[in-house]
Tab-separated table of C-alpha atoms in Angstrom:
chain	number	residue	atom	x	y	z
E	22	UNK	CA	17.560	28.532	-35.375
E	23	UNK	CA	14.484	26.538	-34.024
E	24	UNK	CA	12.303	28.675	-31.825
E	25	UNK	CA	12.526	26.013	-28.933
E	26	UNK	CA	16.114	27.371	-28.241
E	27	UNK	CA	15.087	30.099	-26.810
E	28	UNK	CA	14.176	28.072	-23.773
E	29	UNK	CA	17.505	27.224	-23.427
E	30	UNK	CA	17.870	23.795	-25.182
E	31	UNK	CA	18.211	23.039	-29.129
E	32	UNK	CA	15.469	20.480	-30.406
E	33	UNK	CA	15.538	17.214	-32.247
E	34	UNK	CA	15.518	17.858	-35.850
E	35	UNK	CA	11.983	16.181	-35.986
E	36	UNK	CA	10.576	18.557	-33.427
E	37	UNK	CA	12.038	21.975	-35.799
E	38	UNK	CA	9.996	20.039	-38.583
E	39	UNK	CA	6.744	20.074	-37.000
E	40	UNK	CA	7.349	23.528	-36.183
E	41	UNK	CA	8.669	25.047	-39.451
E	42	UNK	CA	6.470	23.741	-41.408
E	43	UNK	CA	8.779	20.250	-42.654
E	44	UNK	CA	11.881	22.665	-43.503
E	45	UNK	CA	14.426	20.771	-41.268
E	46	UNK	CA	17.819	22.022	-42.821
E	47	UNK	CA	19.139	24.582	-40.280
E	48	UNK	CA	18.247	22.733	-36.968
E	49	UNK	CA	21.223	20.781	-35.809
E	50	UNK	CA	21.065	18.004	-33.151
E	51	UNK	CA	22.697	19.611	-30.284
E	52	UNK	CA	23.080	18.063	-26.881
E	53	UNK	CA	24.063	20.846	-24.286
E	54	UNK	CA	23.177	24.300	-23.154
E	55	UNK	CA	22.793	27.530	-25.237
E	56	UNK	CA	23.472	30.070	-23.001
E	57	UNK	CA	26.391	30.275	-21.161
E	58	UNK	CA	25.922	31.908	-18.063
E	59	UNK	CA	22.860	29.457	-18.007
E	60	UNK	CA	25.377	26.901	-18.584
E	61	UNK	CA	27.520	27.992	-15.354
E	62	UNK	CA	24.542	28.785	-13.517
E	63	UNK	CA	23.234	24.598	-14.209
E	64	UNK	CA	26.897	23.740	-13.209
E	65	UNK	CA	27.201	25.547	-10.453
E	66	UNK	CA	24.268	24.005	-8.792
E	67	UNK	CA	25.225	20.454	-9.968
E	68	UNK	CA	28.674	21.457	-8.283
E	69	UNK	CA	27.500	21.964	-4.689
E	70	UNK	CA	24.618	19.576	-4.567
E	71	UNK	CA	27.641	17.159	-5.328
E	72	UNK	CA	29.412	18.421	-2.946
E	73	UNK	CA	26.553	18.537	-0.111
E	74	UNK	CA	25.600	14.553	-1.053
E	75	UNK	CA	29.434	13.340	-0.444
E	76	UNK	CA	29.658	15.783	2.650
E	77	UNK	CA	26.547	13.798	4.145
E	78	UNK	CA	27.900	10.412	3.555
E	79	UNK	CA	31.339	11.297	4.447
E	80	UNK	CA	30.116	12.863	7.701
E	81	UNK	CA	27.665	10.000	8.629
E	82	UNK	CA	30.690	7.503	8.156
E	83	UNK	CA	32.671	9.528	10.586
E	84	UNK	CA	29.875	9.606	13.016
E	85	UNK	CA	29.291	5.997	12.884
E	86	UNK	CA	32.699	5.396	13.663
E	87	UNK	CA	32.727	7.246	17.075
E	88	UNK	CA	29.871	5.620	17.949
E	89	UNK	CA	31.226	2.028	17.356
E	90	UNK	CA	34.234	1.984	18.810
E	91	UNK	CA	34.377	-1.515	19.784
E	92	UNK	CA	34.106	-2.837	16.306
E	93	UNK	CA	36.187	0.299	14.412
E	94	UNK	CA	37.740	1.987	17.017
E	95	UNK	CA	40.670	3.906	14.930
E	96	UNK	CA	40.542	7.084	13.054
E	97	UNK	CA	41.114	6.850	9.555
E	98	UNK	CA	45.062	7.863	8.694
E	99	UNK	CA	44.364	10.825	6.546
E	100	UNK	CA	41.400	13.316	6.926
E	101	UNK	CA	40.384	15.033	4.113
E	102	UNK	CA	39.493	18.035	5.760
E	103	UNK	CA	40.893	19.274	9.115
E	104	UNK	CA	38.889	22.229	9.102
E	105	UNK	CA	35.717	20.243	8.394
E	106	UNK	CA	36.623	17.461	11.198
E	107	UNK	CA	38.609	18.932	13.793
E	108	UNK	CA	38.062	15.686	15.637
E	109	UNK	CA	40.654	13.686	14.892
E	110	UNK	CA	44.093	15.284	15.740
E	111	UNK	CA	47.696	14.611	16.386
E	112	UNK	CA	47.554	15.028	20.724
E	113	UNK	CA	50.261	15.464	22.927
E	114	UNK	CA	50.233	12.101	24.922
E	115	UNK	CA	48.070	11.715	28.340
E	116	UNK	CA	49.856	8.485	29.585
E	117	UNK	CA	53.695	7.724	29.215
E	118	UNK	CA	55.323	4.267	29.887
E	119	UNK	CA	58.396	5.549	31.257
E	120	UNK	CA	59.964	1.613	31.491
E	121	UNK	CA	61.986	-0.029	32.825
E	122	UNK	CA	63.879	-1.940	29.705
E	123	UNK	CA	63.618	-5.566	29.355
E	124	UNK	CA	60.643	-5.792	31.437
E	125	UNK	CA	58.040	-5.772	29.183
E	126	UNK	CA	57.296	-2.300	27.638
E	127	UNK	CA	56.292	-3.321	24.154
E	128	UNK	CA	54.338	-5.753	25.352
E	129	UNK	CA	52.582	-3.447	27.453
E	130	UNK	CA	51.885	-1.063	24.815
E	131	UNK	CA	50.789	-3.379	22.481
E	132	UNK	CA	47.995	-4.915	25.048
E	133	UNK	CA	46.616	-1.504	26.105
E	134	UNK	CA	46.224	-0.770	22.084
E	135	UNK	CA	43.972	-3.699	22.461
E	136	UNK	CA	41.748	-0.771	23.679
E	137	UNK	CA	39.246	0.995	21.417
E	138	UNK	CA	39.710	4.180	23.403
E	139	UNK	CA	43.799	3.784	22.927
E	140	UNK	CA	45.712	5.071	20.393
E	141	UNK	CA	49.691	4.301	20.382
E	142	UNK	CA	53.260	6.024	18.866
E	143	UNK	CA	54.206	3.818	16.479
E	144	UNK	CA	57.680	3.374	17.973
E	145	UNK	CA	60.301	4.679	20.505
E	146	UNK	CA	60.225	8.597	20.203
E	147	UNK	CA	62.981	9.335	23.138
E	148	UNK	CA	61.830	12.898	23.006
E	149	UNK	CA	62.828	13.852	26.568
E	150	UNK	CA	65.877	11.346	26.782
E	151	UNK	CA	67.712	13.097	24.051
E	152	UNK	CA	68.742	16.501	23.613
E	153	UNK	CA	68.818	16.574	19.728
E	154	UNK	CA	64.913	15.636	19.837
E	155	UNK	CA	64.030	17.830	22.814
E	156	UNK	CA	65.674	20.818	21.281
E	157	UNK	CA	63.185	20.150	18.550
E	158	UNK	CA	59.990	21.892	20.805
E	159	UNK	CA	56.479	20.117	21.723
E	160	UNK	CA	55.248	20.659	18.530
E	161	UNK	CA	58.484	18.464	16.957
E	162	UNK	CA	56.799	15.725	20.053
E	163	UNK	CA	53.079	16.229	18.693
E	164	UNK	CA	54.016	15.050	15.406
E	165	UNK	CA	55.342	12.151	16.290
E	166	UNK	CA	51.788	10.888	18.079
E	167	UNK	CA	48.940	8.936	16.186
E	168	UNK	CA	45.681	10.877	15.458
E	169	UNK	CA	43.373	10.728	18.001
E	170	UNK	CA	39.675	11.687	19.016
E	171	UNK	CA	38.363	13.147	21.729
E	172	UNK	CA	38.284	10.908	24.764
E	173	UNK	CA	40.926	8.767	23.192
E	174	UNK	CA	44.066	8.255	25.003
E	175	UNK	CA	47.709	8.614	23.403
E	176	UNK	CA	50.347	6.416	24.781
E	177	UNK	CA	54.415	6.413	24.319
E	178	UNK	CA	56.402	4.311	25.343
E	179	UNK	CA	60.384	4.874	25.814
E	180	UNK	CA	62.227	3.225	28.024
E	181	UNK	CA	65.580	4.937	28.727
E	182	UNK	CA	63.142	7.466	30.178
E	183	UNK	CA	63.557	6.050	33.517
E	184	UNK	CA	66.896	6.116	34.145
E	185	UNK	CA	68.150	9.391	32.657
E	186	UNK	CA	67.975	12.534	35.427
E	187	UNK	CA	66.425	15.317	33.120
E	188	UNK	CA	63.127	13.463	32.030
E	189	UNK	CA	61.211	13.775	35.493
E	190	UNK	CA	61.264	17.412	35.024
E	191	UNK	CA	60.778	17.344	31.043
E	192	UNK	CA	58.101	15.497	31.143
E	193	UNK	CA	55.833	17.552	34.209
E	194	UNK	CA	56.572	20.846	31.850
E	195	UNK	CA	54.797	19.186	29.038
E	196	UNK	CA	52.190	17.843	31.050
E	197	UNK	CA	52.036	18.201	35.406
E	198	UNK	CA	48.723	15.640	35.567
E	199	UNK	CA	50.514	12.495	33.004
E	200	UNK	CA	49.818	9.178	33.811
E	201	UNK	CA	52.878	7.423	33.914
E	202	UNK	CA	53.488	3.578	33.795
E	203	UNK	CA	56.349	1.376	35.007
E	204	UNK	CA	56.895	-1.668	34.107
E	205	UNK	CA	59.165	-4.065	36.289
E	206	UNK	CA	60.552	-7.637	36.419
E	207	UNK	CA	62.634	-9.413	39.157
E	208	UNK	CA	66.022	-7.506	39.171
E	209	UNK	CA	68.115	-11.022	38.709
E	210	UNK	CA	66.211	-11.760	35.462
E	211	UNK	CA	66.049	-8.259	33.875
E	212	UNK	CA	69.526	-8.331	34.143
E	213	UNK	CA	69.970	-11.121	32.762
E	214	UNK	CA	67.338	-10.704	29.596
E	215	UNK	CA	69.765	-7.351	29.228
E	216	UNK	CA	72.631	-9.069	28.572
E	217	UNK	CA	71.221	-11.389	26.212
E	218	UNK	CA	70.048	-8.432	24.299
E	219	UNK	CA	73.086	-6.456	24.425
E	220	UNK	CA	75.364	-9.928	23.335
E	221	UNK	CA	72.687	-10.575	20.305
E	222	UNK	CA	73.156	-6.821	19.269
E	223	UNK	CA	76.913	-6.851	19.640
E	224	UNK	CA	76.741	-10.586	17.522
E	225	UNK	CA	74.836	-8.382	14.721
E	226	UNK	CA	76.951	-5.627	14.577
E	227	UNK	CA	80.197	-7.629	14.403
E	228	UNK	CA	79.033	-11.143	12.776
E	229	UNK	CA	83.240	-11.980	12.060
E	230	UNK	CA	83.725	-12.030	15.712
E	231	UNK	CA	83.602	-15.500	17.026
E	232	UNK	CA	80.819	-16.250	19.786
E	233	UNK	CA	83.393	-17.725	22.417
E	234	UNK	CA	85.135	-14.231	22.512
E	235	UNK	CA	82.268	-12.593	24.597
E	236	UNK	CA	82.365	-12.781	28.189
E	237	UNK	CA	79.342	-14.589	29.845
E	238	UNK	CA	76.910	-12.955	32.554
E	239	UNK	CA	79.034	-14.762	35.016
E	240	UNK	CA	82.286	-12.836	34.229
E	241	UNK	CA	80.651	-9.678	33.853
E	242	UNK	CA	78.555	-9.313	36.942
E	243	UNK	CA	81.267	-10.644	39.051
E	244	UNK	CA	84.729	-8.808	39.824
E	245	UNK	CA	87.835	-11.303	39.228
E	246	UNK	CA	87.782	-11.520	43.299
E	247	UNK	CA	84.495	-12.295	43.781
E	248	UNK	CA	82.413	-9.385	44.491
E	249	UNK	CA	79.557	-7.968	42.599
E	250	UNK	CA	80.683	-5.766	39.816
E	251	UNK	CA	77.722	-2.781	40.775
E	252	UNK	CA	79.103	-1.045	37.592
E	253	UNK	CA	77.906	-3.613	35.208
E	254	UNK	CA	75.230	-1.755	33.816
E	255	UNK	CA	72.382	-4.017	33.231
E	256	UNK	CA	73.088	-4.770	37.072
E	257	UNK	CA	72.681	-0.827	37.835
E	258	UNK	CA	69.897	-0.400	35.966
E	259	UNK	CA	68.083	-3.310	38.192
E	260	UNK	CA	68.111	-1.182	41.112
E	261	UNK	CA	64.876	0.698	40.865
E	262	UNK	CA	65.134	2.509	43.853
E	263	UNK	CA	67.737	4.632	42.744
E	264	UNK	CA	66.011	6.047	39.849
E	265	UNK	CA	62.362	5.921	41.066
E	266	UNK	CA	63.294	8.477	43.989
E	267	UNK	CA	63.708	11.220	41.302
E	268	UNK	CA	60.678	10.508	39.811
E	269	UNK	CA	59.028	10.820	43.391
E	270	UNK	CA	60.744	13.982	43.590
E	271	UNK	CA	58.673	15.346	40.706
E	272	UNK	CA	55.446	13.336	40.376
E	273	UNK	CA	52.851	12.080	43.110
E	274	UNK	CA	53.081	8.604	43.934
E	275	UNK	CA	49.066	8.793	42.975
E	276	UNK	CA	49.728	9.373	39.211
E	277	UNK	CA	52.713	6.266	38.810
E	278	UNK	CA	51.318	2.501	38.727
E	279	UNK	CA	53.801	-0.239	38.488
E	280	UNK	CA	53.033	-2.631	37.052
E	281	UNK	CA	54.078	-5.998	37.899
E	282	UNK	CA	56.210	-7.703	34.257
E	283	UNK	CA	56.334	-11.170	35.642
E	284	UNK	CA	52.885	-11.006	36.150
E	285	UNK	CA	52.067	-9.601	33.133
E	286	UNK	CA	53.404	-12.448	31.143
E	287	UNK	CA	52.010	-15.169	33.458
E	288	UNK	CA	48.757	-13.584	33.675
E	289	UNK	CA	48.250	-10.509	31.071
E	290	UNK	CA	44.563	-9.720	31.748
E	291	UNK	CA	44.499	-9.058	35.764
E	292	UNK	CA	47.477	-6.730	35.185
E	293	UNK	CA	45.766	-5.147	32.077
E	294	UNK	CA	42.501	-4.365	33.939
E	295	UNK	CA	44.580	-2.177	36.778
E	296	UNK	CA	46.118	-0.235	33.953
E	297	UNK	CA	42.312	0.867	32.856
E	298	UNK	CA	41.341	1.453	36.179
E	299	UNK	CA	44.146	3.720	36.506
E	300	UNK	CA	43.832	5.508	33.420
E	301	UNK	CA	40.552	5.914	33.979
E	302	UNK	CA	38.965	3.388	30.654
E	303	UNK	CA	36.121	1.319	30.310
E	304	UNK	CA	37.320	-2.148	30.940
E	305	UNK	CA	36.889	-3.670	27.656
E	306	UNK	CA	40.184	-6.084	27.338
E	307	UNK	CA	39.775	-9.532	28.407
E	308	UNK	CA	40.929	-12.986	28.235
E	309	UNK	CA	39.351	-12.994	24.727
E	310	UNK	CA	41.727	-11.002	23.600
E	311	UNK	CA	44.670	-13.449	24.386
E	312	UNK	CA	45.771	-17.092	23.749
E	313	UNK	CA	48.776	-18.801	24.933
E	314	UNK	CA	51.487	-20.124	21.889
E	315	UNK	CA	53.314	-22.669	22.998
E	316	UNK	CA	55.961	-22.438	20.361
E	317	UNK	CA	56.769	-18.962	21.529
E	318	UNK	CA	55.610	-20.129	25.507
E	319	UNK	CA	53.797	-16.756	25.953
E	320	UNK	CA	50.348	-15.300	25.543
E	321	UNK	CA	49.933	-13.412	22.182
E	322	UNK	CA	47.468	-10.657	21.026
E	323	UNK	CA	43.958	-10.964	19.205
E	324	UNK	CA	41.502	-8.835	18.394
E	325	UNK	CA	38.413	-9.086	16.150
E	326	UNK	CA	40.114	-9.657	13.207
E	327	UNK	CA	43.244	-10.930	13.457
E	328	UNK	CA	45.824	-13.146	16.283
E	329	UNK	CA	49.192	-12.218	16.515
E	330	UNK	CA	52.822	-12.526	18.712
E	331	UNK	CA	55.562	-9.753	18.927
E	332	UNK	CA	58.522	-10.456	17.044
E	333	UNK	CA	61.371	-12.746	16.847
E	334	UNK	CA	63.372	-10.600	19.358
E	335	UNK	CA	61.044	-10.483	21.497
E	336	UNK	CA	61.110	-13.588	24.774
E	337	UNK	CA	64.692	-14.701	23.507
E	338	UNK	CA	66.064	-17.832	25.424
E	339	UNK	CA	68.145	-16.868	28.323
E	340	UNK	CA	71.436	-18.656	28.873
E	341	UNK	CA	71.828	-20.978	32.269
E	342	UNK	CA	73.427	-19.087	34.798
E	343	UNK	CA	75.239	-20.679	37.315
E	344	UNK	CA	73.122	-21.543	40.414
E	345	UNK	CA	75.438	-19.713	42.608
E	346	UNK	CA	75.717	-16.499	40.917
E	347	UNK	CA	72.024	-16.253	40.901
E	348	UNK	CA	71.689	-16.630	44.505
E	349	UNK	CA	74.688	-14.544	45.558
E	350	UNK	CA	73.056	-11.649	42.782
E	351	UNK	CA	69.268	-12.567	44.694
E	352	UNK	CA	70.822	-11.612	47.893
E	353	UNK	CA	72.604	-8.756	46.945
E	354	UNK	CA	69.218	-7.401	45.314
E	355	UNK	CA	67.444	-8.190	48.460
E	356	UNK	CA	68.085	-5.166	50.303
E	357	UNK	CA	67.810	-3.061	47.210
E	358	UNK	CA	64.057	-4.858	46.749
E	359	UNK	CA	62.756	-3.560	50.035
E	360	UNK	CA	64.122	0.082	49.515
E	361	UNK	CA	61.514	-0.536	46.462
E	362	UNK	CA	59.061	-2.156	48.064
E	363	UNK	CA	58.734	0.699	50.766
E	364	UNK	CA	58.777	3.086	47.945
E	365	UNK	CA	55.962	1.639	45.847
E	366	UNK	CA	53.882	0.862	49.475
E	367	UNK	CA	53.707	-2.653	47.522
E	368	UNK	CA	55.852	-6.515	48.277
E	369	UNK	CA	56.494	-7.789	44.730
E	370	UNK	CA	57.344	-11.007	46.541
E	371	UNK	CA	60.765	-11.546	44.547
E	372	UNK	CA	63.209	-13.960	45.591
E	373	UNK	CA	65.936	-13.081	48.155
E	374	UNK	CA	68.353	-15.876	47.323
C-alpha cells in the first residue's frame, strides 16, 4: 500500500511512483476514506453542519415572515418541526361570529381574513350547536382551527349558534372573555333571503318536483285568515330580541358588537373598521381591498394578489313580494325592532311599514 494512506487518503497512482521508486503496480486509484471510524467521524460532521446551514435558512424564513405580515401574513400549512417552532399552533378561537343566518356571516368572515393578523376556520364547525361534536371535547374544537401565531386572531363562524339555548353557556366555559360578533339585516328581508334559500335547497334535493308545487313567502308567512303565521320559522328567527336576551344573560353587552348587514353590503369598509376596533387590530383593511361587480351588484374581495366574489349561492335574487305583505310583516316587526333597539342601546333605523 502507498505510504500516503496512512494519512487517511489513497494516492494517485503517479504520486506511489514518485515515491516507490517508479514501481506503480499495487497502488490503486481510490476515491474515499481508509479508515472507517475516520469515515463516520468526516460524516458525522458533514451531517450536522448540514443540518445547522438548513436550520439557519429555515429559521430566517420564518422570522421574516412574522415580521412582514402585510405582504405574507399566513403561516405556512405544515411545520416541519413543532418542537423547533412552537409558534405556529392550532388555537382555540378568540372571536366567534355567532350569526344571525342570511345576514351576512360569510361575508363577514371572509372580509376580516382580509386581515394579516386574522386567521379563519375553513368552514362551519357547529361545535357548540350540536351535541355529537360537543361530546367530542375542546381538543376535538382545536383541531378544527387554522394554525396561528402569536398575536394572531382565530375566527369561527356558525350561525345556528344564535338561536339554539345551550351555546351561551358552551361557549363562556371555553372561553369567559370571547369576542363575539352578530351580524344582522332588516327582519322583513332576512326572512325573506331565508326562504329563498330554503326553496333552492328543497329544489336540489327533490329536482322531479315541479317548481309551482312550493308555496310562496306569501302563503307561508300568512295564516289562511290573514294573520301572521309567527311559527314560520324564518319569521321566528327574525326576531332578535328573543334570542339575544340569553346571550345577555351570559355575556356583557361590552364583549358583543352588532354589526349592521345592510350596511355591510352597501358600505363594507366603515363596518369593517368597527370590527378591528373592537377586536382590538391594527386597522389595515380599506377600500383598497374592495371593488364593486356589477354583474353580481355587490362589492367583492381583493388582496395583493388576487380579486375575488363569494360564490354562486351567495346574493341570490329575491322573489317580489307583494307590497302589502311587506308592509303588514314591517309593522308587525316594528315593535319587535325597538325591543332590539333598546337592547343593543343602538336605532338600526329599519322600516316600520
Amino acid at each position: 500500500m502507498c505510504p500516503c494512506s496512512a494519512f487517511g487518503y489513497i494516492m494517485a497512482p503517479s504520486s506511489c511512483h514518485e515515491i516507490r521508486g517508479g514501481d506503480s503496480s499495487d497502488c490503486v486509484v481510490v476515491v474515499g476514506v481508509s479508515r472507517p471510524k475516520m469515515a463516520l467521524g468526516i460524516l458525522t460532521i458533514m451531517l450536522i453542519s448540514l443540518f445547522l446551514t438548513f436550520h439557519m435558512i429555515y429559521d430566517t424564513a420564518i422570522s421574516s415572515l412574522q415580521n412582514n405580515n402585510a405582504v405574507h401574513p399566513r403561516p405556512p400549512v405544515i411545520l416541519l418541526s413543532r418542537k423547533l417552532y412552537p409558534s405556529a399552533a392550532r388555537r382555540l378561537p378568540q372571536a366567534i361570529i355567532m350569526g344571525v343566518r342570511k345576514c351576512g356571516t360569510r361575508a363577514l368572515l371572509e372580509m376580516l381574513y382580509l386581515h394579516p393578523m386574522v386567521q379563519k376556520a375553513a368552514g362551519e364547525v357547529h361545535f357548540f350547536d350540536r351535541d355529537d361534536n360537543y361530546n367530542k371535547g375542546l381538543e376535538w374544537y382545536r383541531m378544527q382551527m387554522p394554525h396561528s401565531y402569536p398575536g394572531q386572531i382565530t375566527i369561527e363562524k356558525s350561525p345556528s349558534y344564535f338561536v339554539t339555548p345551550e351555546v351561551p353557556e358552551r361557549i363562556r366555559a371555553m372561553n369567559a372573555s370571547v369576542k363575539l360578533l352578530l351580524i344582522v339585516r332588516e327582519p322583513v328581508t332576512r326572512a325573506i333571503s331565508d326562504y329563498t334559500q330554503l326553496r333552492a335547497n328543497a329544489a336540489t334535493a327533490s329536482p322531479v318536483l315541479p317548481t309551482s308545487s312550493s308555496k310562496t313567502f306569501e302563503q307561508l308567512v300568512l295564516h289562511p285568515n290573514g294573520s301572521i303565521n309567527e311559527g314560520y320559522r324564518p319569521l321566528a328567527i327574525s326576531v332578535y330580541h328573543h334570542y339575544l336576551h340569553r346571550w345577555l344573560e351570559v355575556f356583557t353587552r361590552e364583549q358583543i358588537l352588532v354589526v349592521n348587514g345592510d350596511l355591510l353590503i352597501e358600505d363594507p369598509v366603515s363596518q369593517i373598521q368597527r370590527i378591528e376596533s373592537f377586536l382590538g387590530l391594527e386597522p389595515r383593511i380599506g377600500t383598497h381591498n374592495f371593488y364593486f361587480n356589477e354583474t353580481k351588484g355587490f362589492y367583492c374581495l381583493r388582496n395583493e394578489t388576487t380579486d375575488r366574489c363569494l360564490r354562486e349561492t351567495k346574493g341570490r335574487k329575491h322573489p317580489r313580494v307583494n307590497p302589502k305583505v311587506l308592509s303588514k310583516l314591517r309593522k308587525y316587526f316594528g315593535e319587535h325592532n325597538q325591543k332590539f333597539y333598546d337592547l343593543i342601546g343602538e336605532d338600526l333605523g329599519w322600516p316600520e311599514e
